[in-house]
mmCIF file of C-alpha atoms in Angstrom:
data_model
loop_
_atom_site.group_PDB
_atom_site.id
_atom_site.type_symbol
_atom_site.label_atom_id
_atom_site.label_comp_id
_atom_site.label_asym_id
_atom_site.label_seq_id
_atom_site.Cartn_x
_atom_site.Cartn_y
_atom_site.Cartn_z
ATOM 1 C CA MET A 1 98.437 206.042 40.666
ATOM 2 C CA GLY A 2 99.501 205.152 37.097
ATOM 3 C CA THR A 3 100.153 201.608 35.865
ATOM 4 C CA LYS A 4 103.914 202.228 35.669
ATOM 5 C CA ALA A 5 103.975 203.544 39.228
ATOM 6 C CA VAL A 6 102.042 200.521 40.532
ATOM 7 C CA PHE A 7 104.366 198.158 38.657
ATOM 8 C CA LEU A 8 107.415 199.937 40.109
ATOM 9 C CA LEU A 9 105.980 199.778 43.630
ATOM 10 C CA LEU A 10 105.244 196.061 43.304
ATOM 11 C CA ALA A 11 108.755 195.452 41.960
ATOM 12 C CA LEU A 12 110.287 197.317 44.910
ATOM 13 C CA LEU A 13 108.142 195.382 47.401
ATOM 14 C CA SER A 14 109.102 192.099 45.769
ATOM 15 C CA PHE A 15 112.791 193.037 45.857
ATOM 16 C CA SER A 16 112.505 194.010 49.537
ATOM 17 C CA ALA A 17 110.843 190.686 50.382
ATOM 18 C CA VAL A 18 113.580 188.740 48.577
ATOM 19 C CA SER A 19 116.277 190.795 50.353
ATOM 20 C CA LEU A 20 114.610 190.180 53.715
ATOM 21 C CA ARG A 21 114.369 186.426 53.091
ATOM 22 C CA SER A 22 118.007 186.390 51.999
ATOM 23 C CA ALA A 23 119.103 188.293 55.112
ATOM 24 C CA LEU A 24 117.084 185.980 57.369
ATOM 25 C CA ALA A 25 118.547 182.902 55.678
ATOM 26 C CA GLU A 26 122.042 184.325 56.066
ATOM 27 C CA ASN A 27 121.430 184.963 59.760
ATOM 28 C CA GLU A 28 120.186 181.390 60.203
ATOM 29 C CA GLU A 29 123.329 180.079 58.488
ATOM 30 C CA ASP A 30 125.621 182.382 60.465
ATOM 31 C CA PRO A 31 124.466 183.011 64.026
ATOM 32 C CA GLY A 32 127.978 184.255 64.837
ATOM 33 C CA LEU A 33 129.480 183.313 68.171
ATOM 34 C CA VAL A 34 126.940 182.013 70.679
ATOM 35 C CA MET A 35 126.966 180.227 73.994
ATOM 36 C CA ASN A 36 126.890 176.423 73.640
ATOM 37 C CA PHE A 37 127.141 176.527 69.825
ATOM 38 C CA TYR A 38 127.538 172.729 69.634
ATOM 39 C CA LYS A 39 124.517 171.832 71.789
ATOM 40 C CA ASP A 40 122.804 170.051 68.860
ATOM 41 C CA THR A 41 125.731 168.947 66.687
ATOM 42 C CA CYS A 42 128.156 167.792 69.400
ATOM 43 C CA PRO A 43 126.659 168.310 72.867
ATOM 44 C CA GLN A 44 129.610 166.589 74.583
ATOM 45 C CA ALA A 45 132.239 168.845 72.950
ATOM 46 C CA GLU A 46 133.002 171.161 75.856
ATOM 47 C CA ASP A 47 132.966 168.284 78.354
ATOM 48 C CA ILE A 48 135.432 166.311 76.216
ATOM 49 C CA ILE A 49 137.763 169.305 75.949
ATOM 50 C CA ARG A 50 137.535 169.941 79.693
ATOM 51 C CA GLU A 51 138.320 166.317 80.558
ATOM 52 C CA GLN A 52 141.240 166.221 78.136
ATOM 53 C CA VAL A 53 142.653 169.424 79.652
ATOM 54 C CA LYS A 54 142.397 167.934 83.150
ATOM 55 C CA LEU A 55 144.095 164.723 82.003
ATOM 56 C CA LEU A 56 146.918 166.484 80.172
ATOM 57 C CA TYR A 57 147.426 168.963 82.999
ATOM 58 C CA LYS A 58 147.747 166.119 85.475
ATOM 59 C CA ARG A 59 150.534 164.622 83.359
ATOM 60 C CA HIS A 60 152.211 167.841 82.192
ATOM 61 C CA LYS A 61 151.684 170.760 84.571
ATOM 62 C CA ASN A 62 153.152 173.443 82.289
ATOM 63 C CA THR A 63 150.618 172.793 79.518
ATOM 64 C CA ALA A 64 148.029 175.146 81.020
ATOM 65 C CA PHE A 65 150.255 178.213 80.585
ATOM 66 C CA SER A 66 150.898 177.177 76.973
ATOM 67 C CA TRP A 67 147.176 176.948 76.235
ATOM 68 C CA LEU A 68 146.568 180.328 77.824
ATOM 69 C CA ARG A 69 149.336 181.899 75.757
ATOM 70 C CA ASN A 70 147.831 180.346 72.607
ATOM 71 C CA ILE A 71 144.721 182.499 72.992
ATOM 72 C CA PHE A 72 146.739 185.695 72.951
ATOM 73 C CA HIS A 73 149.067 184.709 70.117
ATOM 74 C CA ASP A 74 146.247 183.454 67.907
ATOM 75 C CA CYS A 75 143.382 185.814 68.629
ATOM 76 C CA ALA A 76 145.393 189.042 68.749
ATOM 77 C CA VAL A 77 146.688 188.543 65.186
ATOM 78 C CA GLN A 78 143.794 189.755 63.031
ATOM 79 C CA SER A 79 141.397 186.881 63.769
ATOM 80 C CA CYS A 80 140.701 184.160 66.317
ATOM 81 C CA ASP A 81 140.902 181.361 63.724
ATOM 82 C CA ALA A 82 143.669 178.949 64.862
ATOM 83 C CA SER A 83 146.080 180.221 62.185
ATOM 84 C CA LEU A 84 148.733 179.953 64.915
ATOM 85 C CA LEU A 85 148.523 176.146 64.798
ATOM 86 C CA LEU A 86 149.298 175.753 61.075
ATOM 87 C CA ASP A 87 152.663 174.235 60.160
ATOM 88 C CA SER A 88 154.991 175.806 57.608
ATOM 89 C CA THR A 89 154.561 174.823 53.952
ATOM 90 C CA ARG A 90 156.771 175.289 50.905
ATOM 91 C CA LYS A 91 155.085 178.652 50.321
ATOM 92 C CA THR A 92 154.343 179.997 53.798
ATOM 93 C CA LEU A 93 156.068 180.149 57.157
ATOM 94 C CA SER A 94 154.251 179.088 60.312
ATOM 95 C CA GLU A 95 153.436 181.700 62.944
ATOM 96 C CA LYS A 96 154.908 179.222 65.437
ATOM 97 C CA GLU A 97 158.372 179.788 63.925
ATOM 98 C CA MET A 98 158.421 183.578 64.170
ATOM 99 C CA ASP A 99 160.534 185.456 66.726
ATOM 100 C CA ARG A 100 157.410 186.767 68.479
ATOM 101 C CA SER A 101 156.418 183.140 69.128
ATOM 102 C CA PHE A 102 159.732 182.339 70.818
ATOM 103 C CA GLY A 103 159.336 179.778 73.589
ATOM 104 C CA MET A 104 155.828 178.662 72.619
ATOM 105 C CA ARG A 105 155.329 174.921 72.851
ATOM 106 C CA ASN A 106 152.978 172.025 73.621
ATOM 107 C CA PHE A 107 151.019 172.403 70.384
ATOM 108 C CA ARG A 108 150.861 168.603 70.122
ATOM 109 C CA TYR A 109 148.477 168.534 73.059
ATOM 110 C CA ILE A 110 145.946 170.568 71.076
ATOM 111 C CA GLU A 111 146.102 167.745 68.530
ATOM 112 C CA ASN A 112 145.419 165.242 71.336
ATOM 113 C CA ILE A 113 142.287 167.166 72.292
ATOM 114 C CA LYS A 114 141.208 167.465 68.642
ATOM 115 C CA GLU A 115 141.578 163.687 68.180
ATOM 116 C CA ALA A 116 139.391 163.038 71.224
ATOM 117 C CA VAL A 117 136.689 165.387 69.933
ATOM 118 C CA GLU A 118 136.897 163.938 66.400
ATOM 119 C CA ARG A 119 136.292 160.427 67.736
ATOM 120 C CA GLU A 120 132.961 161.609 69.131
ATOM 121 C CA CYS A 121 131.936 164.180 66.503
ATOM 122 C CA PRO A 122 133.998 164.022 63.304
ATOM 123 C CA GLY A 123 134.231 167.225 61.289
ATOM 124 C CA VAL A 124 132.142 169.339 63.666
ATOM 125 C CA VAL A 125 134.285 171.204 66.225
ATOM 126 C CA SER A 126 136.857 173.710 64.992
ATOM 127 C CA CYS A 127 140.463 173.927 66.118
ATOM 128 C CA ALA A 128 139.807 177.622 66.812
ATOM 129 C CA ASP A 129 137.170 176.714 69.410
ATOM 130 C CA ILE A 130 139.382 173.975 70.857
ATOM 131 C CA LEU A 131 142.244 176.475 71.190
ATOM 132 C CA VAL A 132 140.048 178.983 73.041
ATOM 133 C CA LEU A 133 138.250 176.455 75.263
ATOM 134 C CA SER A 134 141.459 174.618 76.219
ATOM 135 C CA GLY A 135 142.915 177.983 77.254
ATOM 136 C CA ARG A 136 139.790 178.730 79.294
ATOM 137 C CA ASP A 137 139.926 175.336 81.015
ATOM 138 C CA GLY A 138 143.668 175.740 81.536
ATOM 139 C CA VAL A 139 142.949 178.905 83.507
ATOM 140 C CA VAL A 140 140.720 176.883 85.849
ATOM 141 C CA ALA A 141 143.440 174.230 86.255
ATOM 142 C CA LEU A 142 145.798 177.011 87.362
ATOM 143 C CA GLY A 143 143.388 178.186 90.050
ATOM 144 C CA GLY A 144 141.928 181.008 87.992
ATOM 145 C CA PRO A 145 138.278 181.865 87.335
ATOM 146 C CA TYR A 146 135.920 179.928 85.067
ATOM 147 C CA ILE A 147 135.123 182.189 82.107
ATOM 148 C CA PRO A 148 131.935 181.488 80.104
ATOM 149 C CA LEU A 149 132.952 181.825 76.432
ATOM 150 C CA LYS A 150 130.986 181.747 73.205
ATOM 151 C CA THR A 151 131.754 179.226 70.472
ATOM 152 C CA GLY A 152 131.095 178.864 66.750
ATOM 153 C CA ARG A 153 134.504 179.876 65.378
ATOM 154 C CA ARG A 154 135.753 178.314 62.173
ATOM 155 C CA ASP A 155 139.339 177.672 61.142
ATOM 156 C CA GLY A 156 141.428 179.847 58.867
ATOM 157 C CA ARG A 157 143.253 178.329 55.915
ATOM 158 C CA LYS A 158 146.481 180.334 55.982
ATOM 159 C CA SER A 159 149.253 181.466 58.296
ATOM 160 C CA ARG A 160 149.518 185.146 59.204
ATOM 161 C CA ALA A 161 153.254 185.005 59.885
ATOM 162 C CA GLU A 162 153.991 187.902 57.533
ATOM 163 C CA ILE A 163 151.856 190.335 59.568
ATOM 164 C CA LEU A 164 152.537 188.956 63.045
ATOM 165 C CA GLU A 165 154.707 191.859 64.165
ATOM 166 C CA GLN A 166 152.011 194.374 63.232
ATOM 167 C CA TYR A 167 149.760 192.926 65.935
ATOM 168 C CA LEU A 168 151.857 191.351 68.684
ATOM 169 C CA PRO A 169 153.798 193.851 70.809
ATOM 170 C CA ASP A 170 157.450 193.136 71.512
ATOM 171 C CA HIS A 171 158.576 192.837 75.145
ATOM 172 C CA ASN A 172 160.788 195.914 74.628
ATOM 173 C CA ASP A 173 158.106 198.096 73.017
ATOM 174 C CA SER A 174 157.085 201.326 74.722
ATOM 175 C CA MET A 175 153.940 201.284 76.824
ATOM 176 C CA SER A 176 152.302 203.606 74.288
ATOM 177 C CA VAL A 177 152.795 201.006 71.552
ATOM 178 C CA VAL A 178 151.534 198.178 73.766
ATOM 179 C CA LEU A 179 148.429 200.165 74.784
ATOM 180 C CA GLU A 180 147.761 201.027 71.136
ATOM 181 C CA ARG A 181 148.000 197.391 70.001
ATOM 182 C CA PHE A 182 145.559 196.222 72.664
ATOM 183 C CA ALA A 183 143.166 199.134 72.120
ATOM 184 C CA ALA A 184 142.892 198.109 68.449
ATOM 185 C CA ILE A 185 141.101 194.929 69.555
ATOM 186 C CA GLY A 186 138.969 196.663 72.177
ATOM 187 C CA ILE A 187 141.076 195.952 75.267
ATOM 188 C CA ASP A 188 141.615 198.936 77.565
ATOM 189 C CA ALA A 189 144.374 199.665 80.107
ATOM 190 C CA PRO A 190 143.043 197.500 82.987
ATOM 191 C CA GLY A 191 142.440 194.647 80.549
ATOM 192 C CA LEU A 192 145.987 194.969 79.247
ATOM 193 C CA VAL A 193 147.406 194.947 82.767
ATOM 194 C CA ALA A 194 145.415 191.805 83.550
ATOM 195 C CA LEU A 195 146.713 189.992 80.462
ATOM 196 C CA LEU A 196 150.387 190.946 80.587
ATOM 197 C CA GLU A 197 152.424 188.590 82.727
ATOM 198 C CA VAL A 198 155.270 188.553 80.371
ATOM 199 C CA ASP A 199 163.377 194.817 83.059
ATOM 200 C CA PRO A 200 166.219 196.522 83.446
ATOM 201 C CA ALA A 201 165.272 197.909 86.900
ATOM 202 C CA LEU A 202 165.362 194.568 88.687
ATOM 203 C CA ASN A 203 165.461 194.330 92.439
ATOM 204 C CA PRO A 204 169.153 193.571 93.268
ATOM 205 C CA ASP A 205 168.131 190.418 95.163
ATOM 206 C CA HIS A 206 166.339 189.180 92.030
ATOM 207 C CA VAL A 207 169.396 189.436 89.738
ATOM 208 C CA PRO A 208 171.257 186.288 90.969
ATOM 209 C CA HIS A 209 168.077 184.242 90.520
ATOM 210 C CA MET A 210 167.702 185.416 86.915
ATOM 211 C CA LEU A 211 171.382 184.931 86.073
ATOM 212 C CA HIS A 212 171.184 181.392 87.412
ATOM 213 C CA LYS A 213 168.107 180.657 85.322
ATOM 214 C CA CYS A 214 169.344 182.383 82.154
ATOM 215 C CA PRO A 215 173.174 182.276 82.133
ATOM 216 C CA ASP A 216 173.542 182.720 78.350
ATOM 217 C CA ALA A 217 173.191 186.137 76.769
ATOM 218 C CA ILE A 218 172.023 184.493 73.523
ATOM 219 C CA PRO A 219 169.912 181.449 74.405
ATOM 220 C CA ASP A 220 169.583 178.361 72.261
ATOM 221 C CA PRO A 221 165.934 178.291 71.033
ATOM 222 C CA LYS A 222 166.009 174.483 71.157
ATOM 223 C CA ALA A 223 167.114 174.443 74.801
ATOM 224 C CA VAL A 224 165.020 177.231 76.254
ATOM 225 C CA GLN A 225 165.028 177.866 79.991
ATOM 226 C CA TYR A 226 161.459 178.736 80.963
ATOM 227 C CA VAL A 227 161.361 181.257 83.783
ATOM 228 C CA ARG A 228 158.160 182.302 85.532
ATOM 229 C CA ASN A 229 157.723 185.980 86.308
ATOM 230 C CA ASP A 230 156.152 184.946 89.605
ATOM 231 C CA ARG A 231 158.690 183.290 91.913
ATOM 232 C CA GLY A 232 156.244 182.923 94.791
ATOM 233 C CA THR A 233 153.398 181.017 93.086
ATOM 234 C CA PRO A 234 154.771 180.118 89.630
ATOM 235 C CA MET A 235 152.187 177.423 88.841
ATOM 236 C CA VAL A 236 149.125 179.359 89.989
ATOM 237 C CA LEU A 237 147.217 182.091 88.177
ATOM 238 C CA ASP A 238 146.930 184.751 90.871
ATOM 239 C CA ASN A 239 147.782 188.371 91.583
ATOM 240 C CA ASN A 240 151.248 187.725 93.037
ATOM 241 C CA TYR A 241 152.820 188.880 89.750
ATOM 242 C CA TYR A 242 151.609 192.434 90.428
ATOM 243 C CA ARG A 243 153.171 192.506 93.881
ATOM 244 C CA ASN A 244 156.413 191.293 92.312
ATOM 245 C CA ILE A 245 156.625 193.989 89.655
ATOM 246 C CA LEU A 246 155.822 196.690 92.196
ATOM 247 C CA ASP A 247 158.890 195.357 94.031
ATOM 248 C CA ASN A 248 160.996 195.590 90.820
ATOM 249 C CA LYS A 249 161.034 191.826 90.352
ATOM 250 C CA GLY A 250 159.835 191.838 86.776
ATOM 251 C CA LEU A 251 161.427 189.797 84.017
ATOM 252 C CA MET A 252 161.148 192.081 80.992
ATOM 253 C CA MET A 253 160.975 195.724 80.059
ATOM 254 C CA VAL A 254 157.199 195.653 79.822
ATOM 255 C CA ASP A 255 156.931 194.483 83.453
ATOM 256 C CA HIS A 256 158.859 197.522 84.617
ATOM 257 C CA GLN A 257 156.759 199.826 82.449
ATOM 258 C CA LEU A 258 153.492 198.384 83.748
ATOM 259 C CA ALA A 259 154.553 199.173 87.296
ATOM 260 C CA THR A 260 155.804 202.696 86.582
ATOM 261 C CA ASP A 261 153.726 204.156 83.732
ATOM 262 C CA LYS A 262 151.005 206.479 85.050
ATOM 263 C CA ARG A 263 148.465 204.938 82.645
ATOM 264 C CA THR A 264 148.880 201.412 84.029
ATOM 265 C CA ARG A 265 150.366 201.722 87.538
ATOM 266 C CA PRO A 266 146.985 202.405 89.247
ATOM 267 C CA TYR A 267 145.626 199.108 87.883
ATOM 268 C CA VAL A 268 148.785 197.218 88.853
ATOM 269 C CA LYS A 269 148.402 198.486 92.416
ATOM 270 C CA LYS A 270 144.700 197.632 92.478
ATOM 271 C CA MET A 271 145.328 194.104 91.196
ATOM 272 C CA ALA A 272 148.170 193.629 93.683
ATOM 273 C CA LYS A 273 145.674 194.377 96.453
ATOM 274 C CA SER A 274 142.650 192.511 95.110
ATOM 275 C CA GLN A 275 142.670 189.122 93.428
ATOM 276 C CA ASP A 276 138.927 189.463 92.777
ATOM 277 C CA TYR A 277 139.565 192.633 90.784
ATOM 278 C CA PHE A 278 142.362 190.915 88.861
ATOM 279 C CA PHE A 279 140.101 187.951 88.047
ATOM 280 C CA LYS A 280 137.284 190.263 86.936
ATOM 281 C CA GLU A 281 139.490 192.241 84.538
ATOM 282 C CA PHE A 282 141.305 189.108 83.358
ATOM 283 C CA SER A 283 137.990 187.403 82.517
ATOM 284 C CA ARG A 284 136.753 190.460 80.655
ATOM 285 C CA ALA A 285 139.970 190.769 78.646
ATOM 286 C CA ILE A 286 140.057 187.062 77.724
ATOM 287 C CA THR A 287 136.444 187.290 76.557
ATOM 288 C CA LEU A 288 137.190 190.288 74.330
ATOM 289 C CA LEU A 289 140.309 188.633 72.972
ATOM 290 C CA SER A 290 138.495 185.375 72.212
ATOM 291 C CA GLU A 291 135.841 187.244 70.203
ATOM 292 C CA ASN A 292 138.262 189.199 68.030
ATOM 293 C CA ASN A 293 137.092 189.018 64.402
ATOM 294 C CA PRO A 294 136.303 185.285 64.271
ATOM 295 C CA LEU A 295 135.414 183.360 61.132
ATOM 296 C CA THR A 296 131.815 182.125 61.449
ATOM 297 C CA GLY A 297 129.012 180.738 59.304
ATOM 298 C CA THR A 298 130.439 179.507 55.998
ATOM 299 C CA LYS A 299 133.757 181.333 56.264
ATOM 300 C CA GLY A 300 136.898 179.268 56.718
ATOM 301 C CA GLU A 301 136.598 175.540 57.389
ATOM 302 C CA ILE A 302 136.558 172.874 60.102
ATOM 303 C CA ARG A 303 140.057 171.387 59.921
ATOM 304 C CA LYS A 304 140.499 167.631 60.096
ATOM 305 C CA VAL A 305 143.782 168.131 61.948
ATOM 306 C CA CYS A 306 144.830 171.380 63.558
ATOM 307 C CA ASN A 307 148.275 171.783 62.012
ATOM 308 C CA LEU A 308 147.171 171.507 58.374
ATOM 309 C CA ALA A 309 144.527 173.192 56.223
ATOM 310 C CA ASN A 310 142.183 170.594 54.767
ATOM 311 C CA LYS A 311 143.441 170.928 51.193
ATOM 312 C CA LEU A 312 146.958 169.974 52.377
ATOM 313 C CA HIS A 313 145.691 167.225 54.666
ATOM 314 C CA ASP A 314 143.721 165.648 51.814
ATOM 315 C CA LYS A 315 146.851 165.536 49.636
ATOM 316 C CA SER A 316 148.960 163.829 52.308
#
């Protein structure tokens, strides 16, 4: 082998070693999402969040549904990075103020949880992880299953209000559109059915109840009447919703479609019969949703407060 060839081989080996070291260092810096991500940096984090959820739920029962809805509205829009929680600025509109976020509330309680975590471990736990874990613990408060979830998300710095409608299906969208939106983030038909508890073909006996709850054709967003789809067990996460929509007691168009479309009806019927099956598919879907394109490693930031990116918080 000639001198030039030996030199070239040594150069290639050296380059490969440097590339390998760089890749290993990058992997050490960014392990991605893992179970118990904060075990060394803030071992009490998940316990603090769980206790705060229990405390807030005891005082304000409807908070658990809000936290659960946060997971969908944040994680389904491009990334699970707590962009949902950012307030509007002079340049950008908050996702919270968009039509698709109509009726969402109780964001201040996320700030309560963040404050409790910050007192113990300042600058360590992301709002994105708090959003996901509070939703998970809210499910338990509602009588649902405990879902082991990975952590290690970091917070985004900007609102995604301008692309919200590209990701979140509307309640009057066709089932094909809804299935397509969920499939884009890896959630199949049974997972979709498990997540959607959000109709023109109402049972006649159900109409007076709905008219009493929602008498105005155009509601005032500041005086929203919150109506549960499940009249039987409205404050419990169970499979009663599926029995209701099979009996034409849905609230919106999508409820009716779930119960009648041949692609989803078999799963509605199965969940109506088996709460265990519903819990299994619900847990799987929440897990997939919570792992949708998160920011990890050095991407994004750990916000000091959940409603402001750090650069804006530091100026205030």
